[in-house]
Coordinates of C-alpha atoms and ligand atoms in Angstrom, one line a residue:
Chain A
M1 CA 9.2 -38.1 12.2
S2 CA 5.6 -38.2 13.2
V3 CA 3.1 -35.8 11.7
S4 CA 2.4 -34.0 15.0
D5 CA 6.0 -32.9 15.1
N6 CA 5.5 -30.8 12.1
V7 CA 4.2 -27.3 12.7
I8 CA 3.8 -26.6 9.0
Q9 CA 2.8 -29.3 6.5
I10 CA 2.6 -28.4 2.8
S11 CA 1.2 -31.0 0.4
H12 CA 0.7 -31.1 -3.4
L13 CA 0.9 -27.3 -3.6
K14 CA 0.3 -25.9 -7.1
F15 CA 0.4 -22.2 -8.0
N16 CA 0.5 -20.2 -11.2
R17 CA 0.9 -16.5 -11.8
G18 CA -0.9 -15.8 -15.0
E19 CA 0.6 -18.2 -17.5
R20 CA 3.7 -18.9 -15.4
C21 CA 3.9 -21.9 -13.2
I22 CA 5.5 -21.0 -9.9
F23 CA 4.9 -24.2 -8.0
K24 CA 4.4 -27.5 -9.8
N25 CA 4.0 -29.8 -6.8
I26 CA 5.5 -28.9 -3.5
N27 CA 5.5 -31.3 -0.5
L28 CA 7.3 -30.0 2.5
S29 CA 7.1 -30.4 6.3
I30 CA 8.6 -28.0 8.8
P31 CA 9.5 -29.6 12.1
K32 CA 8.6 -27.9 15.4
G33 CA 11.1 -25.9 17.3
K34 CA 13.8 -26.2 14.7
I35 CA 15.4 -23.9 12.2
T36 CA 14.3 -24.9 8.7
A37 CA 15.9 -23.2 5.7
I38 CA 14.2 -22.9 2.3
M39 CA 16.8 -22.2 -0.3
G40 CA 16.8 -21.8 -4.0
P41 CA 17.7 -19.4 -6.9
S42 CA 16.1 -16.0 -7.1
G43 CA 12.7 -16.0 -8.5
T44 CA 11.8 -19.6 -7.7
G45 CA 9.0 -18.5 -5.4
K46 CA 10.5 -18.6 -1.9
T47 CA 8.8 -15.3 -0.9
T48 CA 5.6 -16.6 -2.6
L49 CA 5.9 -19.8 -0.4
L50 CA 6.1 -17.7 2.8
K51 CA 3.1 -15.7 1.7
M52 CA 1.2 -18.9 1.2
I53 CA 2.0 -20.1 4.7
G54 CA 0.9 -16.7 6.0
G55 CA -2.3 -17.0 4.0
Q56 CA -1.7 -13.9 2.0
L57 CA -1.8 -15.8 -1.3
T58 CA -4.1 -18.7 -2.1
P59 CA -2.7 -21.8 -4.0
D60 CA -4.5 -23.1 -7.1
S61 CA -4.6 -26.5 -5.4
G62 CA -3.0 -28.3 -2.5
K63 CA -2.9 -27.7 1.2
V64 CA -1.0 -25.7 3.7
I65 CA -1.6 -26.9 7.2
V66 CA -0.3 -24.8 10.0
Q67 CA -0.6 -26.1 13.5
G68 CA -3.3 -28.5 12.4
T69 CA -5.5 -26.1 10.5
D70 CA -5.7 -25.6 6.8
V71 CA -4.7 -22.0 6.3
H72 CA -6.7 -21.4 3.2
S73 CA -10.0 -22.8 4.5
L74 CA -10.1 -20.2 7.3
A75 CA -12.4 -17.2 7.3
R76 CA -10.8 -13.8 7.5
A77 CA -11.1 -13.4 11.2
E78 CA -9.8 -16.8 12.0
L79 CA -6.9 -16.3 9.6
F80 CA -6.0 -13.0 11.3
S81 CA -6.0 -14.7 14.7
L82 CA -3.8 -17.6 13.4
R83 CA -1.4 -14.9 12.2
K84 CA -0.9 -13.8 15.7
N85 CA 1.1 -17.0 16.1
M86 CA 3.3 -16.1 13.1
G87 CA 5.9 -13.5 13.0
M88 CA 7.3 -12.5 9.6
L89 CA 10.4 -10.6 8.8
F90 CA 10.0 -9.2 5.4
Q91 CA 12.9 -8.9 3.0
S92 CA 12.9 -5.1 3.1
G93 CA 12.2 -4.9 6.8
A94 CA 8.9 -3.3 6.1
L95 CA 9.0 -1.0 9.1
F96 CA 6.1 1.5 9.1
S97 CA 7.8 4.7 7.9
D98 CA 5.5 7.0 9.9
M99 CA 6.3 5.4 13.2
S100 CA 9.3 5.5 15.4
V101 CA 11.3 2.3 16.3
F102 CA 9.4 2.1 19.6
E103 CA 6.0 2.5 18.0
N104 CA 6.8 -0.1 15.3
V105 CA 7.6 -2.7 17.9
A106 CA 4.7 -1.7 20.1
F107 CA 2.2 -1.8 17.2
P108 CA 1.5 -5.6 17.1
L109 CA 1.0 -5.5 20.9
Q110 CA -1.3 -2.5 20.7
V111 CA -3.6 -4.0 18.1
N112 CA -3.6 -7.6 19.3
T113 CA -3.5 -7.5 23.1
D114 CA -5.2 -5.7 25.9
L115 CA -1.9 -5.0 27.8
S116 CA -1.5 -1.8 29.6
V117 CA 0.7 1.0 28.3
E118 CA 3.3 0.3 30.9
L119 CA 3.4 -3.4 30.1
I120 CA 3.7 -2.8 26.4
R121 CA 6.5 -0.5 27.1
D122 CA 8.3 -3.1 29.1
V123 CA 7.8 -5.8 26.5
V124 CA 9.0 -3.5 23.7
L125 CA 12.2 -2.6 25.7
L126 CA 12.9 -6.3 26.3
K127 CA 12.5 -7.1 22.6
L128 CA 14.7 -4.3 21.6
Q129 CA 17.2 -5.3 24.2
A130 CA 17.2 -8.8 22.6
V131 CA 18.2 -7.3 19.3
G132 CA 20.6 -4.9 20.8
L133 CA 18.8 -1.7 19.9
R134 CA 17.2 -0.5 23.2
G135 CA 19.1 2.7 22.7
A136 CA 17.4 3.4 19.4
T137 CA 13.8 3.6 20.5
S138 CA 13.1 7.1 19.4
L139 CA 14.7 6.9 16.0
M140 CA 12.6 6.9 12.8
P141 CA 13.1 4.1 10.3
S142 CA 14.7 6.5 7.8
E143 CA 17.5 7.1 10.4
L144 CA 18.4 3.4 10.6
S145 CA 21.0 1.5 8.6
G146 CA 19.8 -1.5 6.7
G147 CA 21.1 -3.9 9.3
M148 CA 19.5 -2.0 12.2
A149 CA 16.2 -1.8 10.3
R150 CA 16.2 -5.5 9.9
R151 CA 16.9 -6.0 13.6
V152 CA 14.0 -3.7 14.6
A153 CA 11.8 -5.6 12.2
L154 CA 12.9 -8.8 13.9
A155 CA 12.0 -7.3 17.3
R156 CA 8.6 -6.5 15.9
A157 CA 8.2 -9.9 14.4
I158 CA 8.8 -11.6 17.8
A159 CA 6.8 -9.0 19.8
L160 CA 3.8 -11.2 20.3
D161 CA 6.0 -14.3 21.1
P162 CA 4.8 -16.1 18.0
Q163 CA 5.3 -19.9 17.7
I164 CA 6.5 -19.6 14.1
V165 CA 8.9 -16.9 12.9
M166 CA 9.5 -16.6 9.1
Y167 CA 12.5 -14.8 7.8
D168 CA 12.6 -13.6 4.2
E169 CA 16.2 -13.3 3.1
P170 CA 17.4 -11.9 6.4
F171 CA 21.1 -11.8 5.3
A172 CA 20.6 -10.2 1.9
G173 CA 22.5 -6.9 1.5
Q174 CA 24.2 -7.1 4.9
D175 CA 27.8 -6.4 5.6
P176 CA 29.8 -9.3 7.2
I177 CA 29.4 -8.0 10.7
G178 CA 25.7 -7.3 10.3
M179 CA 25.4 -10.8 8.8
G180 CA 27.2 -12.4 11.7
V181 CA 25.0 -10.5 14.2
L182 CA 21.8 -11.7 12.5
V183 CA 23.0 -15.3 12.2
T184 CA 23.8 -15.4 15.9
L185 CA 20.6 -13.6 16.8
I186 CA 18.4 -15.9 14.8
K187 CA 20.0 -19.0 16.4
K188 CA 19.9 -17.5 19.9
L189 CA 16.3 -16.4 19.6
N190 CA 15.3 -19.8 18.3
Q191 CA 16.9 -21.5 21.2
S192 CA 15.8 -19.2 24.0
L193 CA 12.2 -18.6 22.8
G194 CA 11.7 -22.1 21.5
H195 CA 9.7 -21.1 18.4
T196 CA 9.9 -22.7 15.0
S197 CA 12.1 -20.7 12.5
V198 CA 11.7 -20.7 8.8
I199 CA 14.5 -19.0 6.9
V200 CA 14.4 -18.2 3.2
S201 CA 17.8 -17.4 1.9
H202 CA 20.4 -18.0 -0.7
D203 CA 23.4 -17.2 1.4
I204 CA 24.6 -20.8 1.5
Q205 CA 27.3 -20.8 4.1
E206 CA 25.4 -18.8 6.7
T207 CA 22.3 -20.8 6.2
L208 CA 23.9 -24.2 6.3
S209 CA 25.7 -23.1 9.5
I210 CA 22.5 -22.5 11.5
A211 CA 19.7 -24.6 9.8
D212 CA 18.8 -27.9 11.3
Y213 CA 16.9 -28.8 8.2
I214 CA 17.2 -27.6 4.7
C215 CA 15.0 -27.8 1.7
I216 CA 16.0 -26.6 -1.8
L217 CA 13.5 -25.4 -4.3
A218 CA 14.0 -25.1 -8.0
D219 CA 11.7 -25.1 -11.0
G220 CA 8.6 -25.3 -8.8
E221 CA 9.6 -28.4 -7.0
V222 CA 11.6 -29.4 -4.0
I223 CA 14.8 -30.9 -5.4
A224 CA 16.5 -31.8 -2.2
Q225 CA 15.8 -31.8 1.6
G226 CA 17.7 -33.0 4.6
S227 CA 20.2 -31.9 7.2
A228 CA 23.1 -29.6 6.2
S229 CA 25.5 -32.6 5.8
E230 CA 23.0 -34.5 3.8
I231 CA 22.6 -31.6 1.5
R232 CA 26.4 -31.1 1.2
E233 CA 26.8 -34.7 0.2
S234 CA 23.9 -34.8 -2.2
S235 CA 24.6 -36.5 -5.4
S236 CA 22.2 -34.2 -7.4
Q237 CA 24.0 -32.0 -9.9
K238 CA 21.5 -29.2 -9.5
V239 CA 22.1 -29.2 -5.7
Q240 CA 25.9 -29.2 -6.1
Q241 CA 25.7 -26.4 -8.6
F242 CA 23.5 -24.4 -6.3
I243 CA 25.5 -24.8 -3.1
H244 CA 28.9 -24.3 -4.8
G245 CA 27.7 -21.5 -7.1
Y246 CA 29.0 -23.0 -10.3
P247 CA 28.1 -20.6 -13.1
D248 CA 27.0 -23.3 -15.5
G249 CA 25.5 -26.7 -15.0
P250 CA 22.0 -28.1 -15.0
V251 CA 20.8 -24.5 -14.5
P252 CA 22.2 -22.9 -17.6
F253 CA 24.2 -19.7 -17.6
H254 CA 22.6 -18.6 -20.9
Y255 CA 19.1 -17.5 -21.2
P256 CA 17.5 -19.9 -23.8
S257 CA 18.3 -18.8 -27.3
V258 CA 19.3 -20.1 -30.8
A259 CA 22.9 -21.2 -31.2
L260 CA 25.3 -18.2 -31.3
M261 CA 26.8 -19.3 -34.7
D262 CA 23.3 -19.4 -36.2
E263 CA 22.5 -15.9 -35.0
L264 CA 25.8 -14.4 -36.1
T265 CA 25.7 -15.8 -39.5
G266 CA 22.0 -15.1 -39.8
Chain B
M1 CA -10.2 -8.3 -37.4
L2 CA -10.6 -11.1 -35.0
D3 CA -7.5 -10.1 -33.3
T4 CA -8.8 -6.5 -32.8
L5 CA -12.0 -8.0 -31.4
A6 CA -10.1 -10.2 -29.0
I7 CA -7.9 -7.4 -27.8
T8 CA -10.9 -5.1 -27.3
G9 CA -12.7 -7.8 -25.5
R10 CA -9.7 -8.5 -23.2
L11 CA -9.3 -4.8 -22.5
C12 CA -13.0 -4.5 -21.6
I13 CA -12.8 -7.5 -19.3
E14 CA -9.7 -6.1 -17.6
K15 CA -11.3 -2.7 -17.1
L16 CA -14.5 -4.3 -15.7
A17 CA -12.4 -6.5 -13.4
G18 CA -10.5 -3.4 -12.3
F19 CA -13.7 -1.6 -11.6
G20 CA -15.0 -4.5 -9.6
R21 CA -11.8 -4.6 -7.5
A22 CA -12.0 -0.8 -7.0
T23 CA -15.7 -1.2 -5.8
F24 CA -14.6 -4.0 -3.5
V25 CA -11.9 -1.8 -2.0
L26 CA -14.3 1.1 -1.5
L27 CA -17.1 -0.9 0.0
H28 CA -14.8 -2.9 2.2
A29 CA -13.0 0.1 3.5
L30 CA -16.1 2.1 4.1
L31 CA -18.5 -0.5 5.5
V32 CA -16.1 -1.8 8.1
W33 CA -16.1 1.8 9.5
P34 CA -17.5 2.2 12.9
Q35 CA -14.3 1.0 14.6
P36 CA -14.5 3.2 17.5
G37 CA -11.5 4.4 19.5
N38 CA -8.5 4.4 17.1
S39 CA -10.1 5.5 13.8
I40 CA -10.8 9.1 14.8
P41 CA -7.1 10.0 15.4
L42 CA -6.2 8.2 12.2
I43 CA -8.7 10.3 10.2
V44 CA -7.6 13.5 11.9
K45 CA -4.0 12.8 10.9
Q46 CA -5.1 12.2 7.3
L47 CA -7.3 15.3 7.3
Y48 CA -4.1 17.2 8.2
S49 CA -2.0 15.8 5.4
V50 CA -4.8 15.7 2.8
G51 CA -6.7 18.8 3.7
V52 CA -4.7 21.2 5.7
K53 CA -1.6 20.8 3.6
S54 CA -3.7 21.6 0.5
L55 CA -4.9 24.9 2.0
L56 CA -2.2 27.2 0.8
I57 CA -2.5 26.2 -2.9
I58 CA -6.3 26.5 -2.7
V59 CA -6.2 29.9 -1.0
V60 CA -3.7 31.4 -3.4
S61 CA -5.4 30.0 -6.5
G62 CA -8.8 31.1 -5.2
L63 CA -7.6 34.6 -4.7
F64 CA -6.1 34.9 -8.1
I65 CA -9.1 33.4 -9.9
G66 CA -11.5 35.7 -8.0
M67 CA -9.3 38.7 -9.0
V68 CA -9.3 37.7 -12.6
L69 CA -13.0 37.2 -12.6
G70 CA -13.4 40.7 -11.1
L71 CA -11.3 42.2 -13.8
Q72 CA -12.8 40.3 -16.7
G73 CA -16.3 40.8 -15.5
Y74 CA -15.8 44.5 -15.0
T75 CA -14.4 45.1 -18.5
I76 CA -17.4 43.2 -20.1
L77 CA -20.1 44.6 -17.9
V78 CA -18.9 48.2 -18.0
D79 CA -19.8 48.4 -21.7
F80 CA -23.4 47.8 -20.7
A81 CA -23.2 50.2 -17.8
S82 CA -24.0 47.3 -15.5
E83 CA -20.7 47.0 -13.6
D84 CA -22.7 46.7 -10.4
A85 CA -23.6 43.2 -11.4
V86 CA -19.9 42.1 -11.3
G87 CA -20.5 40.8 -7.8
Q88 CA -23.2 38.5 -9.1
M89 CA -21.0 37.3 -11.9
V90 CA -18.0 36.6 -9.6
A91 CA -20.1 34.8 -7.0
L92 CA -22.2 32.7 -9.3
S93 CA -19.3 31.5 -11.5
L94 CA -17.3 30.7 -8.4
V95 CA -19.9 29.0 -6.4
R96 CA -21.5 27.0 -9.3
E97 CA -18.5 26.1 -11.3
L98 CA -15.0 27.3 -10.7
A99 CA -14.7 26.6 -7.0
P100 CA -15.7 22.9 -7.2
V101 CA -13.9 22.2 -10.5
V102 CA -10.6 24.1 -9.9
T103 CA -10.4 22.9 -6.4
A104 CA -10.9 19.4 -7.6
L105 CA -8.2 19.7 -10.2
L106 CA -5.8 21.1 -7.7
F107 CA -6.8 18.6 -5.1
A108 CA -6.1 15.8 -7.6
G109 CA -2.7 17.2 -8.3
R110 CA -1.8 18.0 -4.8
A111 CA -3.5 15.4 -2.5
G112 CA -4.5 12.6 -5.0
S113 CA -1.0 12.1 -6.3
A114 CA 0.4 12.1 -2.8
L115 CA -2.1 9.5 -1.7
T116 CA -1.2 7.2 -4.6
A117 CA 2.5 7.6 -4.1
E118 CA 2.2 7.0 -0.4
I119 CA 0.1 3.9 -0.7
G120 CA 2.2 2.6 -3.7
L121 CA 5.4 3.0 -1.7
M122 CA 3.8 1.2 1.3
K123 CA 3.0 -1.6 -1.0
A124 CA 6.5 -1.7 -2.6
T125 CA 8.2 -1.7 0.8
E126 CA 5.9 -4.5 2.0
Q127 CA 4.3 -2.4 4.7
L128 CA 0.9 -3.4 3.6
A129 CA 1.8 -7.1 3.6
S130 CA 3.4 -6.7 7.0
L131 CA 0.2 -5.1 8.4
E132 CA -1.7 -8.1 7.1
M133 CA 0.7 -10.4 8.9
I134 CA 0.4 -8.5 12.1
G135 CA -3.4 -9.2 11.8
V136 CA -4.5 -5.7 10.8
D137 CA -6.5 -5.1 7.7
P138 CA -4.7 -2.5 5.5
L139 CA -8.0 -1.5 4.0
R140 CA -9.2 -0.5 7.4
R141 CA -6.0 0.9 8.8
I142 CA -4.6 2.7 5.7
V143 CA -7.3 3.1 3.1
A144 CA -10.4 3.9 5.1
P145 CA -9.0 7.0 7.0
R146 CA -7.6 8.3 3.7
L147 CA -10.9 7.9 1.9
W148 CA -12.8 9.6 4.7
A149 CA -10.3 12.5 4.9
G150 CA -10.6 13.0 1.2
F151 CA -14.4 13.0 1.3
I152 CA -14.5 15.5 4.2
S153 CA -11.8 17.9 3.1
M154 CA -12.7 18.4 -0.6
P155 CA -16.1 20.2 0.1
L156 CA -14.5 22.3 2.8
L157 CA -11.6 23.3 0.5
S158 CA -14.0 24.1 -2.3
M159 CA -16.0 26.4 0.1
I160 CA -12.8 28.1 1.2
F161 CA -11.8 28.6 -2.5
A162 CA -15.2 30.2 -3.2
I163 CA -15.0 32.5 -0.2
V164 CA -11.4 33.6 -0.9
G165 CA -12.3 34.0 -4.6
I166 CA -15.2 36.3 -3.8
Y167 CA -13.0 38.3 -1.6
G168 CA -10.4 38.6 -4.4
G169 CA -13.1 39.7 -6.8
A170 CA -14.4 42.3 -4.3
V171 CA -10.9 43.7 -3.8
V172 CA -10.4 44.2 -7.5
S173 CA -13.8 45.5 -8.4
I174 CA -14.4 47.7 -5.3
D175 CA -11.0 48.9 -4.3
W176 CA -9.3 49.1 -7.7
L177 CA -12.0 49.6 -10.3
G178 CA -14.3 51.7 -8.1
V179 CA -17.5 49.6 -8.2
Y180 CA -19.9 50.9 -5.5
S181 CA -19.5 48.4 -2.6
G182 CA -23.1 48.5 -1.5
S183 CA -24.4 47.4 -4.9
F184 CA -21.6 44.9 -5.3
W185 CA -22.7 43.0 -2.2
S186 CA -26.4 43.5 -2.5
V187 CA -26.7 42.3 -6.1
M188 CA -24.6 39.3 -5.1
Q189 CA -26.8 38.6 -2.1
S190 CA -30.1 38.9 -4.0
S191 CA -28.9 36.7 -6.9
V192 CA -27.2 33.8 -5.3
D193 CA -29.7 31.2 -4.1
F194 CA -28.7 28.9 -1.3
Y195 CA -30.2 25.7 -2.7
D196 CA -29.8 26.3 -6.4
D197 CA -26.3 27.6 -6.3
V198 CA -24.5 27.0 -3.0
L199 CA -25.9 23.6 -2.3
N200 CA -25.4 22.4 -5.9
G201 CA -21.8 23.6 -5.7
V202 CA -21.3 21.7 -2.5
I203 CA -22.8 18.6 -4.0
K204 CA -20.4 18.8 -7.0
S205 CA -17.4 19.1 -4.7
L206 CA -18.6 16.1 -2.6
V207 CA -18.9 14.0 -5.8
F208 CA -15.5 15.2 -7.0
G209 CA -13.8 14.5 -3.7
F210 CA -15.3 11.1 -3.6
V211 CA -14.1 10.2 -7.1
I212 CA -10.6 11.6 -6.7
T213 CA -9.9 10.0 -3.4
W214 CA -11.3 6.7 -4.7
I215 CA -9.2 6.8 -7.8
A216 CA -6.0 7.8 -5.9
V217 CA -6.3 5.1 -3.3
Y218 CA -7.2 2.4 -5.8
Q219 CA -4.3 3.4 -8.1
G220 CA -1.9 3.2 -5.1
L221 CA -3.1 -0.3 -4.2
E222 CA -2.9 -1.6 -7.7
S223 CA 0.4 0.0 -8.6
V224 CA 3.2 -2.2 -9.7
P225 CA 5.6 -2.2 -6.7
T226 CA 8.6 -0.6 -8.5
S227 CA 9.7 3.0 -8.8
E228 CA 8.5 3.1 -12.4
G229 CA 5.2 1.5 -11.4
I230 CA 4.6 4.0 -8.7
S231 CA 5.4 7.0 -11.0
Q232 CA 3.0 5.6 -13.6
A233 CA 0.3 5.1 -11.0
T234 CA 0.7 8.7 -9.8
T235 CA 0.4 10.0 -13.3
R236 CA -2.7 7.8 -13.9
T237 CA -4.3 9.2 -10.7
V238 CA -3.9 12.8 -11.9
V239 CA -5.0 12.1 -15.5
Y240 CA -8.0 9.9 -14.6
S241 CA -9.3 12.1 -11.8
S242 CA -9.0 15.3 -13.9
L243 CA -10.8 13.7 -16.7
M244 CA -13.5 12.3 -14.4
V245 CA -13.9 15.7 -12.7
L246 CA -14.4 17.5 -16.0
A247 CA -16.8 14.9 -17.4
L248 CA -18.8 14.6 -14.2
D249 CA -19.0 18.4 -14.0
F250 CA -20.8 18.4 -17.3
V251 CA -23.1 15.7 -16.2
L252 CA -23.9 17.3 -12.9
T253 CA -24.4 20.7 -14.4
A254 CA -26.8 19.3 -16.9
L255 CA -28.7 17.6 -14.2
M256 CA -28.7 20.6 -11.9
F257 CA -29.1 23.6 -14.2
G258 CA -30.2 21.9 -17.5
N259 CA -33.9 22.5 -17.1
I260 CA -33.7 26.2 -16.1
Ligands
ADP301 N1 2.8 -9.6 -7.6 C1 3.3 -10.4 -8.5 N2 2.7 -10.5 -9.7 C2 3.2 -11.2 -10.7 N3 4.3 -12.0 -10.6 C3 4.9 -12.0 -9.4 C4 4.5 -11.2 -8.3 N4 5.3 -11.4 -7.3 C5 6.2 -12.3 -7.7 N5 6.0 -12.7 -9.0 C6 6.8 -13.6 -9.7 O1 6.8 -14.8 -9.0 C7 8.1 -15.4 -9.1 C8 8.5 -15.8 -7.7 O2 8.7 -14.6 -6.9 P1 9.3 -14.7 -5.5 O3 8.5 -15.6 -4.6 O4 9.4 -13.3 -5.0 O5 10.8 -15.3 -5.7 P2 12.0 -15.4 -4.7 O6 11.5 -14.8 -3.4 O7 12.3 -16.8 -4.6 O8 13.1 -14.6 -5.3 C9 9.0 -14.4 -9.7 O9 9.4 -14.9 -11.0 C10 8.2 -13.2 -9.8 O10 8.5 -12.6 -11.1
MG302 MG1 12.1 -13.1 -2.4

C-alpha cells in the first residue's frame, strides 16, 4: 500500500495524561475510502486517539498526518478549516440540546457555507432522509430515543460531505435492531458517499462484519492490525482473548493485588 | 515539614495555573467579539435566560428588603423625632450597598449556578467538543454571549432592585407608618448624590456581575464531566462568587467612601 493511499497516517505517537501513559508508541495508517475499525478494551484511549486525529488533543510527541498535513502544526484557523473535511459522531451523540433535529443538522452548513436558506433546507432533508428520520425534523433531542439521536448525529456529521467520518462507539447501548440499522447505514454511507470511515468500537461481531481493515489497541500500543480474517486467525493470545471475550488471559481478570491467601491470613 | 511545603507549593501553582486559564478564557472570549451578524441574537437569548429569568426573585427580594429597611429605619429614627429622614436612610443603604450586594448574591445563586451547570453539562455530553469538530469555537459561540449577558444584566438588575426597594420602603413608611410623603421624598432627593451614590453603586454592580459571570463560566468549562463533578462545580460557583462579592464589596467601599 503506497503512502498516498492513506488518508490518515499516525507515526510514533506518544501521549501521557498526568502520570499515566495512554499511548506508548502508536503507528497506524488509515486507507482511503475504506472502513477502518479501531478496537480495544475500554479505557485504552480510543476516544483519545480520535480526538488527536481531530486536533482536539495534542500528543507529547509523534505525528498525525491527515490528508498530507500535520494536524498539530496547523494554526487555529487552518485546523478549523481542515475539520470541515472531518465528520465526527460522538459517543453520546452530542446533539445541541437547545436546537431541534433540523437545526442540529443545519448548523454545520450555516456556519461553514454560504448556501441559501432553501438550499440548506434541501441538504438537511436529504441527509435526514438518508438516516431515515426526515419525519423527525421538528423534534427536540430530548424527545429522541438513543438510537434516533445517534442517527441524527450521524446526519449532522455527514452534513458537509466530509472526506473522513469518525464514529466513536456507534453501537454502544443500542438494541439489536438499532444496531443493525446503524451497521447497514455506516456501510451504505461509506459506499455511496465514498468517504473514509473510522469506527471505534468494542462490539466485535458487528465491527468485524463491516470493517475492511482492523487495528487493535491495548496498553498504549497497536497489538494487531489487518483484515477481519487476518485478525480472526491471529496467533496473539491477547487478540484471541479480546475477540472471543475470554474473562481471563493475558489481560488479567483481577485488578493487581497481593495473593488472596496472604491477604486473608494477614 | 517539607511535605507541607511541597503541598502548599503545588496548591499555589495549581491555583495560579487555574487563574491563568481563566484569564485566557476571558480574554479569548471577549477579544474575538465583534463577530457581526449572529452574535446579537445569541446575546439576546442569553440576556433572557440570565437576566429576565432572574427578574422575579430580584423584584420580590428588593421589595421585602425595602420594606424591612423602612420599618427598621422608622423605629430607630422616630426616637430622635427625625422619622422624615427614613427616606434618606432607605435610599442610601439600598443604592450604595444592599442593591448591588444582595442582587449579586441572588444573581450568583440564580444565574451563576445555572450557567455553570449548563456549560458543564454541555461539556459532559460532548457538545463543546462537537462544536469544535464542526469548526466553531465554543469560547465564541457558548462562552462569549453568556459573559456579555452577565455583564449587561447585573447592573440593570441591581438598579431594578434599588428602585423596587425604595418603593417598598415608601409604602411602609408613608402608607403604614404615616411619615409625611413630601419630606420622605425631598429628604431623599437632597441627600442622594448621583455621582457619589448612584454611580458608585452601579460601578459595584458592574464589578460583581463581571466577577460572578467569569467564575460561573470558568467553573463550567473546568468541571469534571460527570454528574458529581458538575454538582461540585455548581457549588463552587456559588461559594466562590459569594465570597468574592463580599470581599470586593469591602474593597470597593473602602476605595469609594473611605476618605469621606
Ligand atoms: N479529560 C481527561 N482527563 C484525564 N484523564 C482522562 C480524560 N479523558 C480520558 N482520560 C483517561 O484516558 C484514558 C483513555 O480514555 P478514552 O480515550 O476515553 O478511552 P476509550 O475511549 O478507549 O474507552 C482513560 O483511562 C481515561 O481515564
Ligand atoms: Mg471512548
